[in-house]
Each structure stands twice: as C-alpha cells, then as structure tokens.
Amino acid sequence: MERRNIVYIAKSLDGYIADKDGGLDWLHSTPNPEQSDMGYNKFIEGIDALIMGRTTFETVCSFDCDWPYTKPVFVLSTTLTGVPKGYEGKIEVLNGSLTEIVDLVNNKGYNRLYIDGGRTIQSFLKEDLIDELIITTIPVLLGGGFPLFSNLPKKMEFKHIESKVYLNEIVQNHYNRKR
Ligand SMILES: NC(=O)c1ccc[n+]([C@@H]2O[C@H](COP(=O)([O-])OP(=O)(O)OC[C@H]3O[C@@H](n4cnc5c(N)ncnc54)[C@H](OP(=O)(O)O)[C@@H]3O)[C@@H](O)[C@H]2O)c1
C-alpha cells in the first residue's frame, strides 16, 4: 500500500490549534445538536497508525474518557524515558530523526500515518514529509496560542482535493502535496 503521512487537524481562523493555555474548548463552540463527527471516524478508519507529539499525548491523557484510539500510537518525545504507567500496550515512545521514525513505523506494516501535534506537524513539514493536509477551520480568532504552522525552509505547494462545510460554519479543506 502507498505510504502517506496525513495531517487531520482543527485550527482557528488565525491559525492556532490550542489557545494560550493549551485549551481546546473553542473547538466545540459551534452548536452540534446531531453530534456530527465532521468526518473524523471515516478518516480514522483509513489510517494504520498515529504519530503524535508528547504535548498532544499528554492532552489526550488529561481527557476524562477512555483511551480514544483503536490504532497503534507512536509518541515522539526526547523527555519521556519510557511508556507512562497505565499506557503500556497503548503507545510506543520514539525519538530520533523523523525519516528514521517514519521508516521504523512503516517497517512495522503501518503505511498510512496520522501525524498529530503542532510542533510535530511543523517538524514533518520542514522535512517535506507530509503528503496530505485535512484542515478544519473553526470561525474564531484566538489571538495567540499554539500555532499550526511555522517557518519553512522552502515554499511547498499543495493541490486542493475537496472542501466540506459542516454545521453551516466549519470549513474542512483537503489538500495533497504536489510532488
Ligand atoms: N486543534 C487540534 O485539532 C489539535 C490537535 C492536536 C493537538 N492539539 C493541541 O495542540 C497543542 C500541541 O502542542 P505542541 O505544539 O507542543 O506539539 P506536539 O507536537 O503535540 O508536542 C511537541 C513535543 O513532541 C516531542 N517531539 C516533537 N517532534 C519530535 C521529534 N522529532 N523527536 C522527538 N520528540 C519530538 C517533543 O517532546 P519532548 O519535549 O518530550 O521532547 C515536543 O516538545 C497541544 O495543546 C494539543 O492539545 C490540538
């Protein structure tokens, strides 16, 4: 199967993925009476594994719910010395060069990878390792916080695949990297 590294993330109008305190309440600011998942479950069905940054992992751990993932999760960290207690069998901790990390995960048979976390996505983009961007824009200006994008060493072009509007307010754009 073709190897793809895919970003699926929600951002504010001004390009943040968490507010100044790391808060995510604004993601749910649009009334959603029918509990639309905005394509999330279909997306998750189509991936083999996740690679996420340590901050995102810790945010997920802080949610008052069971472990939400049914696919293998690889957490990038230079500071975690092992898998935190309670997460054995749920995650693996990796660190090193991104190409080595992606090779290692691909060699385990996981080809379609969901790349999650701000700094993680930025470091993948810096090395041109992202093949698809699925970005859901919430109509709010946060005024600061954790940015989705940062400086890049070169211009990178993407081809628009489709746009969807959810709840009459939330726009989801899907792009493929032009190579
Ligand atoms: N809006 C959304 O849809 C959405 C989605 C995901 C996350 N979020 C939120 O956005 C924020 C993301 O935080 P963040 O920007 O700090 O990003 P992050 O990517 O989640 O975490 C950054 C951490 O990941 C580790 N890391 C990243 N690249 C690495 C590499 N190549 N090798 C080893 N370790 C690496 C480092 O951990 P160490 O410091 O341990 O080395 C780094 O400090 C969180 O608040 C999260 O809840 C929002």
Coordinates of C-alpha atoms and ligand atoms in Angstrom, one line a residue:
M1 CA 0.0 0.0 0.0
E2 CA 1.1 3.5 -0.8
R3 CA 2.8 5.3 2.1
R4 CA 1.1 8.5 3.2
N5 CA 1.7 10.9 6.1
I6 CA -1.5 12.8 6.7
V7 CA -2.4 15.7 8.9
Y8 CA -6.0 15.9 10.1
I9 CA -6.4 18.9 12.5
A10 CA -8.7 21.7 13.5
K11 CA -7.4 25.3 13.7
S12 CA -8.8 28.7 14.5
L13 CA -9.2 31.4 11.8
D14 CA -5.8 32.8 12.9
G15 CA -4.0 29.5 12.6
Y16 CA -3.9 28.2 16.2
I17 CA -4.6 24.6 17.3
A18 CA -4.8 25.3 21.0
D19 CA -5.3 28.6 22.9
K20 CA -2.7 30.3 25.1
D21 CA -3.4 27.9 27.9
G22 CA -3.4 24.9 25.7
G23 CA -7.3 24.9 25.9
L24 CA -9.4 23.3 23.3
D25 CA -12.9 24.4 24.3
W26 CA -13.3 26.7 21.3
L27 CA -13.3 23.5 19.1
H28 CA -16.8 22.9 20.4
S29 CA -18.1 26.5 20.2
T30 CA -20.5 25.7 17.3
P31 CA -23.7 24.1 18.3
N32 CA -23.7 20.5 17.1
P33 CA -27.1 19.0 18.0
E34 CA -26.7 15.9 15.8
Q35 CA -23.1 15.3 17.1
S36 CA -21.5 15.4 13.6
D37 CA -18.0 13.9 13.8
M38 CA -17.0 16.0 10.8
G39 CA -15.5 13.0 9.0
Y40 CA -13.3 12.0 11.9
N41 CA -14.3 8.4 12.2
K42 CA -14.1 7.8 8.5
F43 CA -10.6 9.3 8.5
I44 CA -9.5 7.2 11.4
E45 CA -10.8 4.0 9.6
G46 CA -8.5 4.9 6.7
I47 CA -5.2 5.2 8.7
D48 CA -3.0 2.5 10.1
A49 CA -1.3 4.3 13.0
L50 CA -0.8 7.7 14.6
I51 CA 2.4 9.6 15.3
M52 CA 1.9 12.4 17.8
G53 CA 3.9 14.8 19.9
R54 CA 4.3 14.4 23.6
T55 CA 2.2 17.5 24.4
T56 CA -0.7 16.2 22.3
F57 CA -0.4 12.8 24.0
E58 CA -0.5 14.4 27.5
T59 CA -3.6 16.4 26.4
V60 CA -5.3 13.2 25.3
C61 CA -4.3 11.6 28.7
S62 CA -5.9 14.5 30.5
F63 CA -9.3 14.0 28.9
D64 CA -12.0 12.5 31.1
C65 CA -12.6 9.5 28.9
D66 CA -11.2 6.1 28.0
W67 CA -8.2 5.8 25.6
P68 CA -9.8 7.0 22.4
Y69 CA -7.6 5.2 19.8
T70 CA -8.1 1.8 18.2
K71 CA -5.0 2.2 16.1
P72 CA -1.3 2.0 17.3
V73 CA 0.0 5.3 18.6
F74 CA 3.7 6.3 18.5
V75 CA 4.5 9.3 20.7
L76 CA 7.5 11.4 19.9
S77 CA 9.5 12.6 22.9
T78 CA 13.0 13.3 24.0
T79 CA 12.0 13.6 27.7
L80 CA 9.7 10.6 28.3
T81 CA 12.1 7.9 29.5
G82 CA 9.5 5.1 28.9
V83 CA 5.8 4.5 28.5
P84 CA 4.0 6.2 31.4
K85 CA 2.2 3.9 33.8
G86 CA -1.2 2.9 32.6
Y87 CA -0.4 3.3 28.9
E88 CA 1.6 0.1 28.4
G89 CA 0.4 -1.6 25.2
K90 CA -1.3 1.6 24.0
I91 CA 1.7 3.7 22.9
E92 CA 5.3 3.4 22.0
V93 CA 7.7 6.2 22.7
L94 CA 10.1 7.1 19.8
N95 CA 12.7 9.7 19.3
G96 CA 15.4 10.3 16.6
S97 CA 15.4 11.6 13.1
L98 CA 11.9 11.8 11.5
T99 CA 12.9 9.8 8.5
E100 CA 14.2 7.0 10.7
I101 CA 11.0 7.2 12.8
V102 CA 8.8 7.0 9.7
D103 CA 10.8 4.1 8.3
L104 CA 10.6 2.3 11.6
V105 CA 6.8 2.7 11.7
N106 CA 6.4 1.8 8.0
N107 CA 8.6 -1.3 8.5
K108 CA 6.1 -2.5 11.2
G109 CA 3.5 -2.5 8.3
Y110 CA 1.8 0.8 9.0
N111 CA 1.7 2.8 5.8
R112 CA -1.0 5.4 6.2
L113 CA 0.1 7.6 9.2
Y114 CA -1.9 10.3 11.0
I115 CA 0.6 12.9 12.1
D116 CA -0.7 15.0 15.1
G117 CA 0.5 17.8 17.3
G118 CA 1.7 21.3 16.4
R119 CA 5.5 21.1 16.7
T120 CA 5.3 17.5 15.3
I121 CA 3.5 18.7 12.2
Q122 CA 5.9 21.6 11.8
S123 CA 8.9 19.4 12.0
F124 CA 7.4 16.9 9.5
L125 CA 6.7 19.8 7.1
K126 CA 10.2 21.2 7.5
E127 CA 11.5 17.9 6.1
D128 CA 8.7 17.7 3.4
L129 CA 7.3 14.5 5.0
I130 CA 3.6 15.5 4.8
D131 CA 1.6 14.1 1.9
E132 CA -1.9 15.3 2.8
L133 CA -3.4 18.2 4.9
I134 CA -7.0 17.9 6.1
I135 CA -7.6 21.2 7.9
T136 CA -10.8 22.1 9.7
T137 CA -11.2 25.8 10.3
I138 CA -13.3 27.0 13.3
P139 CA -14.6 30.6 12.8
V140 CA -12.9 32.1 15.9
L141 CA -9.8 34.3 16.3
L142 CA -7.9 33.1 19.4
G143 CA -5.3 35.9 19.3
G144 CA -2.5 33.6 20.3
G145 CA -1.7 30.1 21.4
F146 CA -0.1 27.0 19.8
P147 CA 0.4 27.7 16.1
L148 CA -0.3 25.0 13.4
F149 CA 2.4 26.3 11.1
S150 CA 5.9 27.8 11.5
N151 CA 8.6 29.0 9.1
L152 CA 9.7 26.5 6.4
P153 CA 13.0 26.3 4.5
K154 CA 11.2 26.4 1.2
K155 CA 7.8 27.1 -0.5
M156 CA 5.6 24.0 -0.6
E157 CA 2.7 23.7 -3.0
F158 CA -0.5 21.7 -2.4
K159 CA -3.3 20.6 -4.7
H160 CA -6.8 21.2 -3.4
I161 CA -8.9 17.9 -3.3
E162 CA -12.2 19.0 -1.7
S163 CA -13.9 21.3 0.7
K164 CA -16.7 20.5 3.0
V165 CA -18.8 22.8 5.2
Y166 CA -20.1 21.4 8.5
L167 CA -22.8 22.9 10.6
N168 CA -23.0 25.8 8.2
E169 CA -19.9 27.3 9.8
I170 CA -16.9 25.0 9.9
V171 CA -14.9 24.5 6.7
Q172 CA -12.8 21.5 6.1
N173 CA -10.2 21.7 3.3
H174 CA -8.3 18.7 2.0
Y175 CA -5.0 19.1 0.1
N176 CA -2.4 16.8 -1.4
R177 CA 1.2 17.8 -1.6
K178 CA 2.2 18.5 -5.2
R179 CA 5.4 16.5 -5.9
Ligands
LIG1 N1 -6.8 21.6 17.3 C1 -6.5 20.3 17.2 O1 -7.1 19.6 16.4 C2 -5.3 19.8 18.0 C3 -4.8 18.5 17.6 C4 -3.7 18.1 18.3 C5 -3.1 18.8 19.3 N2 -3.7 19.9 19.7 C6 -3.2 20.7 20.8 O2 -2.1 21.5 20.3 C7 -1.0 21.6 21.3 C8 0.2 20.9 20.6 O3 1.3 21.1 21.3 P1 2.7 21.3 20.6 O4 2.7 22.3 19.6 O5 3.7 21.4 21.7 O6 3.0 20.0 19.8 P2 3.2 18.4 20.0 O7 3.8 18.0 18.6 O8 2.0 17.7 20.4 O9 4.3 18.1 21.1 C9 5.6 18.6 21.0 C10 6.6 17.7 21.7 O10 6.7 16.5 20.9 C11 8.0 16.0 21.0 N3 8.6 15.9 19.7 C12 8.2 16.6 18.5 N4 9.0 16.3 17.5 C13 9.9 15.4 17.9 C14 10.9 14.7 17.4 N5 11.2 14.8 16.1 N6 11.7 13.8 18.1 C15 11.4 13.7 19.4 N7 10.4 14.4 20.1 C16 9.6 15.2 19.3 C17 8.7 16.9 21.9 O11 8.6 16.3 23.2 P3 9.7 16.4 24.4 O12 9.6 17.8 24.9 O13 9.3 15.4 25.4 O14 11.0 16.1 23.7 C18 8.0 18.2 21.8 O15 8.1 19.0 22.9 C19 -1.5 20.8 22.5 O16 -2.1 21.7 23.4 C20 -2.6 19.9 21.9 O17 -3.6 19.6 22.9 C21 -4.8 20.4 19.0

